[in-house]
């Protein structure tokens, strides 16, 4: 669970930082905010690769 929680937490921080930065009303900050938000979403989505797989007994 360590990798999963780490990836989810870092992705959430990137996503919220990107949303906050994109509220600054200059074109450069909007682009930076979009990039951060997309990277955060990708990181949160890709963290599902680290979910434990069910073990059949």
PDB file of N, CA and C in Angstrom:
ATOM      1  N   UNK A   1       0.816  -1.205   0.000  1.00  0.00           N
ATOM      2  CA  UNK A   1       0.000   0.000   0.000  1.00  0.00           C
ATOM      3  C   UNK A   1       0.853   1.259   0.000  1.00  0.00           C
ATOM      4  N   UNK A   2       2.121   1.132   0.188  1.00  0.00           N
ATOM      5  CA  UNK A   2       2.969   2.310   0.239  1.00  0.00           C
ATOM      6  C   UNK A   2       3.064   3.038  -1.082  1.00  0.00           C
ATOM      7  N   UNK A   3       3.248   2.269  -2.179  1.00  0.00           N
ATOM      8  CA  UNK A   3       3.348   2.899  -3.500  1.00  0.00           C
ATOM      9  C   UNK A   3       2.021   3.531  -3.903  1.00  0.00           C
ATOM     10  N   UNK A   4       0.935   2.845  -3.588  1.00  0.00           N
ATOM     11  CA  UNK A   4      -0.387   3.349  -3.953  1.00  0.00           C
ATOM     12  C   UNK A   4      -0.688   4.668  -3.255  1.00  0.00           C
ATOM     13  N   UNK A   5      -0.483   4.703  -1.960  1.00  0.00           N
ATOM     14  CA  UNK A   5      -0.772   5.935  -1.221  1.00  0.00           C
ATOM     15  C   UNK A   5       0.160   7.070  -1.614  1.00  0.00           C
ATOM     16  N   UNK A   6       1.413   6.749  -1.882  1.00  0.00           N
ATOM     17  CA  UNK A   6       2.366   7.778  -2.289  1.00  0.00           C
ATOM     18  C   UNK A   6       1.977   8.383  -3.639  1.00  0.00           C
ATOM     19  N   UNK A   7       1.666   7.527  -4.609  1.00  0.00           N
ATOM     20  CA  UNK A   7       1.285   8.025  -5.936  1.00  0.00           C
ATOM     21  C   UNK A   7      -0.022   8.811  -5.873  1.00  0.00           C
ATOM     22  N   UNK A   8      -0.989   8.329  -5.114  1.00  0.00           N
ATOM     23  CA  UNK A   8      -2.260   9.034  -5.003  1.00  0.00           C
ATOM     24  C   UNK A   8      -2.063  10.402  -4.348  1.00  0.00           C
ATOM     25  N   UNK A   9      -1.265  10.464  -3.293  1.00  0.00           N
ATOM     26  CA  UNK A   9      -1.054  11.718  -2.579  1.00  0.00           C
ATOM     27  C   UNK A   9      -0.302  12.731  -3.437  1.00  0.00           C
ATOM     28  N   UNK A  10       0.756  12.294  -4.108  1.00  0.00           N
ATOM     29  CA  UNK A  10       1.517  13.202  -4.968  1.00  0.00           C
ATOM     30  C   UNK A  10       0.664  13.662  -6.144  1.00  0.00           C
ATOM     31  N   UNK A  11      -0.116  12.752  -6.727  1.00  0.00           N
ATOM     32  CA  UNK A  11      -1.011  13.115  -7.821  1.00  0.00           C
ATOM     33  C   UNK A  11      -2.071  14.116  -7.382  1.00  0.00           C
ATOM     34  N   UNK A  12      -2.597  13.926  -6.175  1.00  0.00           N
ATOM     35  CA  UNK A  12      -3.588  14.859  -5.651  1.00  0.00           C
ATOM     36  C   UNK A  12      -2.986  16.239  -5.416  1.00  0.00           C
ATOM     37  N   UNK A  13      -1.763  16.283  -4.926  1.00  0.00           N
ATOM     38  CA  UNK A  13      -1.089  17.571  -4.721  1.00  0.00           C
ATOM     39  C   UNK A  13      -0.855  18.269  -6.062  1.00  0.00           C
ATOM     40  N   UNK A  14      -0.388  17.522  -7.077  1.00  0.00           N
ATOM     41  CA  UNK A  14      -0.195  18.112  -8.404  1.00  0.00           C
ATOM     42  C   UNK A  14      -1.508  18.625  -8.972  1.00  0.00           C
ATOM     43  N   UNK A  15      -2.564  17.842  -8.818  1.00  0.00           N
ATOM     44  CA  UNK A  15      -3.858  18.222  -9.365  1.00  0.00           C
ATOM     45  C   UNK A  15      -4.380  19.497  -8.708  1.00  0.00           C
ATOM     46  N   UNK A  16      -4.350  19.566  -7.389  1.00  0.00           N
ATOM     47  CA  UNK A  16      -4.863  20.756  -6.708  1.00  0.00           C
ATOM     48  C   UNK A  16      -3.963  21.966  -6.940  1.00  0.00           C
ATOM     49  N   UNK A  17      -2.658  21.759  -7.023  1.00  0.00           N
ATOM     50  CA  UNK A  17      -1.750  22.869  -7.321  1.00  0.00           C
ATOM     51  C   UNK A  17      -1.999  23.397  -8.726  1.00  0.00           C
ATOM     52  N   UNK A  18      -2.221  22.492  -9.667  1.00  0.00           N
ATOM     53  CA  UNK A  18      -2.516  22.909 -11.039  1.00  0.00           C
ATOM     54  C   UNK A  18      -3.808  23.691 -11.136  1.00  0.00           C
ATOM     55  N   UNK A  19      -4.831  23.257 -10.397  1.00  0.00           N
ATOM     56  CA  UNK A  19      -6.101  23.989 -10.394  1.00  0.00           C
ATOM     57  C   UNK A  19      -5.914  25.376  -9.794  1.00  0.00           C
ATOM     58  N   UNK A  20      -5.151  25.455  -8.697  1.00  0.00           N
ATOM     59  CA  UNK A  20      -4.924  26.751  -8.065  1.00  0.00           C
ATOM     60  C   UNK A  20      -4.114  27.678  -8.964  1.00  0.00           C
ATOM     61  N   UNK A  21      -3.051  27.159  -9.568  1.00  0.00           N
ATOM     62  CA  UNK A  21      -2.176  27.985 -10.408  1.00  0.00           C
ATOM     63  C   UNK A  21      -2.932  28.473 -11.641  1.00  0.00           C
ATOM     64  N   UNK A  22      -3.842  27.668 -12.169  1.00  0.00           N
ATOM     65  CA  UNK A  22      -4.551  28.078 -13.378  1.00  0.00           C
ATOM     66  C   UNK A  22      -5.567  29.184 -13.100  1.00  0.00           C
ATOM     67  N   UNK A  23      -5.837  29.490 -11.837  1.00  0.00           N
ATOM     68  CA  UNK A  23      -6.737  30.606 -11.539  1.00  0.00           C
ATOM     69  C   UNK A  23      -6.046  31.951 -11.683  1.00  0.00           C
ATOM     70  N   UNK A  24      -4.719  31.964 -11.746  1.00  0.00           N
ATOM     71  CA  UNK A  24      -3.988  33.207 -11.988  1.00  0.00           C
ATOM     72  C   UNK A  24      -4.206  33.584 -13.450  1.00  0.00           C
ATOM     73  N   UNK A  25      -4.580  34.808 -13.703  1.00  0.00           N
ATOM     74  CA  UNK A  25      -5.136  35.160 -15.008  1.00  0.00           C
ATOM     75  C   UNK A  25      -4.108  35.646 -16.029  1.00  0.00           C
ATOM     76  N   UNK A  26      -2.995  34.964 -16.112  1.00  0.00           N
ATOM     77  CA  UNK A  26      -2.088  35.220 -17.219  1.00  0.00           C
ATOM     78  C   UNK A  26      -1.933  33.924 -18.005  1.00  0.00           C
ATOM     79  N   UNK A  27      -1.651  34.048 -19.282  1.00  0.00           N
ATOM     80  CA  UNK A  27      -1.607  32.884 -20.159  1.00  0.00           C
ATOM     81  C   UNK A  27      -0.558  31.871 -19.716  1.00  0.00           C
ATOM     82  N   UNK A  28       0.581  32.348 -19.277  1.00  0.00           N
ATOM     83  CA  UNK A  28       1.656  31.446 -18.866  1.00  0.00           C
ATOM     84  C   UNK A  28       1.227  30.599 -17.680  1.00  0.00           C
ATOM     85  N   UNK A  29       0.608  31.224 -16.680  1.00  0.00           N
ATOM     86  CA  UNK A  29       0.203  30.476 -15.483  1.00  0.00           C
ATOM     87  C   UNK A  29      -0.948  29.520 -15.782  1.00  0.00           C
ATOM     88  N   UNK A  30      -1.804  29.875 -16.721  1.00  0.00           N
ATOM     89  CA  UNK A  30      -2.887  28.966 -17.091  1.00  0.00           C
ATOM     90  C   UNK A  30      -2.318  27.714 -17.751  1.00  0.00           C
ATOM     91  N   UNK A  31      -1.331  27.880 -18.618  1.00  0.00           N
ATOM     92  CA  UNK A  31      -0.707  26.730 -19.274  1.00  0.00           C
ATOM     93  C   UNK A  31       0.028  25.865 -18.258  1.00  0.00           C
ATOM     94  N   UNK A  32       0.771  26.493 -17.339  1.00  0.00           N
ATOM     95  CA  UNK A  32       1.476  25.742 -16.297  1.00  0.00           C
ATOM     96  C   UNK A  32       0.476  24.989 -15.421  1.00  0.00           C
ATOM     97  N   UNK A  33      -0.636  25.622 -15.080  1.00  0.00           N
ATOM     98  CA  UNK A  33      -1.660  24.975 -14.263  1.00  0.00           C
ATOM     99  C   UNK A  33      -2.286  23.789 -14.968  1.00  0.00           C
ATOM    100  N   UNK A  34      -2.534  23.931 -16.266  1.00  0.00           N
ATOM    101  CA  UNK A  34      -3.105  22.811 -17.031  1.00  0.00           C
ATOM    102  C   UNK A  34      -2.125  21.646 -17.077  1.00  0.00           C
ATOM    103  N   UNK A  35      -0.859  21.931 -17.287  1.00  0.00           N
ATOM    104  CA  UNK A  35       0.147  20.865 -17.330  1.00  0.00           C
ATOM    105  C   UNK A  35       0.239  20.158 -15.978  1.00  0.00           C
ATOM    106  N   UNK A  36       0.256  20.921 -14.885  1.00  0.00           N
ATOM    107  CA  UNK A  36       0.315  20.312 -13.555  1.00  0.00           C
ATOM    108  C   UNK A  36      -0.926  19.465 -13.272  1.00  0.00           C
ATOM    109  N   UNK A  37      -2.087  19.969 -13.643  1.00  0.00           N
ATOM    110  CA  UNK A  37      -3.319  19.225 -13.392  1.00  0.00           C
ATOM    111  C   UNK A  37      -3.357  17.936 -14.205  1.00  0.00           C
ATOM    112  N   UNK A  38      -2.904  17.989 -15.445  1.00  0.00           N
ATOM    113  CA  UNK A  38      -2.886  16.782 -16.279  1.00  0.00           C
ATOM    114  C   UNK A  38      -1.893  15.768 -15.728  1.00  0.00           C
ATOM    115  N   UNK A  39      -0.712  16.229 -15.320  1.00  0.00           N
ATOM    116  CA  UNK A  39       0.271  15.315 -14.740  1.00  0.00           C
ATOM    117  C   UNK A  39      -0.243  14.688 -13.447  1.00  0.00           C
ATOM    118  N   UNK A  40      -0.929  15.473 -12.642  1.00  0.00           N
ATOM    119  CA  UNK A  40      -1.506  14.931 -11.414  1.00  0.00           C
ATOM    120  C   UNK A  40      -2.572  13.894 -11.694  1.00  0.00           C
ATOM    121  N   UNK A  41      -3.412  14.149 -12.691  1.00  0.00           N
ATOM    122  CA  UNK A  41      -4.432  13.175 -13.059  1.00  0.00           C
ATOM    123  C   UNK A  41      -3.833  11.898 -13.610  1.00  0.00           C
ATOM    124  N   UNK A  42      -2.797  12.033 -14.413  1.00  0.00           N
ATOM    125  CA  UNK A  42      -2.122  10.848 -14.956  1.00  0.00           C
ATOM    126  C   UNK A  42      -1.479  10.044 -13.835  1.00  0.00           C
ATOM    127  N   UNK A  43      -0.865  10.726 -12.889  1.00  0.00           N
ATOM    128  CA  UNK A  43      -0.219  10.034 -11.775  1.00  0.00           C
ATOM    129  C   UNK A  43      -1.242   9.320 -10.901  1.00  0.00           C
ATOM    130  N   UNK A  44      -2.362   9.967 -10.653  1.00  0.00           N
ATOM    131  CA  UNK A  44      -3.403   9.318  -9.849  1.00  0.00           C
ATOM    132  C   UNK A  44      -4.006   8.133 -10.599  1.00  0.00           C
ATOM    133  N   UNK A  45      -4.189   8.254 -11.903  1.00  0.00           N
ATOM    134  CA  UNK A  45      -4.744   7.157 -12.678  1.00  0.00           C
ATOM    135  C   UNK A  45      -3.779   5.995 -12.833  1.00  0.00           C
ATOM    136  N   UNK A  46      -2.512   6.311 -13.007  1.00  0.00           N
ATOM    137  CA  UNK A  46      -1.539   5.238 -13.182  1.00  0.00           C
ATOM    138  C   UNK A  46      -1.215   4.529 -11.872  1.00  0.00           C
ATOM    139  N   UNK A  47      -1.576   5.124 -10.761  1.00  0.00           N
ATOM    140  CA  UNK A  47      -1.317   4.460  -9.481  1.00  0.00           C
ATOM    141  C   UNK A  47      -2.186   3.228  -9.311  1.00  0.00           C
ATOM    142  N   UNK A  48      -3.211   3.077 -10.143  1.00  0.00           N
ATOM    143  CA  UNK A  48      -4.025   1.870 -10.063  1.00  0.00           C
ATOM    144  C   UNK A  48      -3.237   0.643 -10.516  1.00  0.00           C
ATOM    145  N   UNK A  49      -2.108   0.836 -11.168  1.00  0.00           N
ATOM    146  CA  UNK A  49      -1.253  -0.301 -11.529  1.00  0.00           C
ATOM    147  C   UNK A  49      -0.659  -0.962 -10.297  1.00  0.00           C
ATOM    148  N   UNK A  50      -0.553  -0.206  -9.217  1.00  0.00           N
ATOM    149  CA  UNK A  50       0.067  -0.728  -8.015  1.00  0.00           C
ATOM    150  C   UNK A  50      -0.934  -1.351  -7.051  1.00  0.00           C
ATOM    151  N   UNK A  51      -2.230  -1.386  -7.445  1.00  0.00           N
ATOM    152  CA  UNK A  51      -3.211  -2.008  -6.581  1.00  0.00           C
ATOM    153  C   UNK A  51      -2.902  -3.499  -6.430  1.00  0.00           C
ATOM    154  N   UNK A  52      -3.105  -4.028  -5.248  1.00  0.00           N
ATOM    155  CA  UNK A  52      -2.819  -5.461  -5.073  1.00  0.00           C
ATOM    156  C   UNK A  52      -3.796  -6.313  -5.872  1.00  0.00           C
ATOM    157  N   UNK A  53      -3.288  -7.365  -6.440  1.00  0.00           N
ATOM    158  CA  UNK A  53      -4.111  -8.266  -7.229  1.00  0.00           C
ATOM    159  C   UNK A  53      -4.706  -9.334  -6.302  1.00  0.00           C
ATOM    160  N   UNK A  54      -5.952  -9.748  -6.558  1.00  0.00           N
ATOM    161  CA  UNK A  54      -6.557 -10.787  -5.709  1.00  0.00           C
ATOM    162  C   UNK A  54      -5.844 -12.126  -5.890  1.00  0.00           C
ATOM    163  N   UNK A  55      -5.654 -12.814  -4.795  1.00  0.00           N
ATOM    164  CA  UNK A  55      -4.968 -14.097  -4.806  1.00  0.00           C
ATOM    165  C   UNK A  55      -6.015 -15.192  -4.685  1.00  0.00           C
ATOM    166  N   UNK A  56      -5.990 -16.131  -5.629  1.00  0.00           N
ATOM    167  CA  UNK A  56      -6.902 -17.272  -5.562  1.00  0.00           C
ATOM    168  C   UNK A  56      -6.255 -18.386  -4.777  1.00  0.00           C
ATOM    169  N   UNK A  57      -7.035 -18.935  -3.869  1.00  0.00           N
ATOM    170  CA  UNK A  57      -6.499 -20.032  -3.045  1.00  0.00           C
ATOM    171  C   UNK A  57      -6.963 -21.367  -3.545  1.00  0.00           C
TER     172      UNK A  57
END
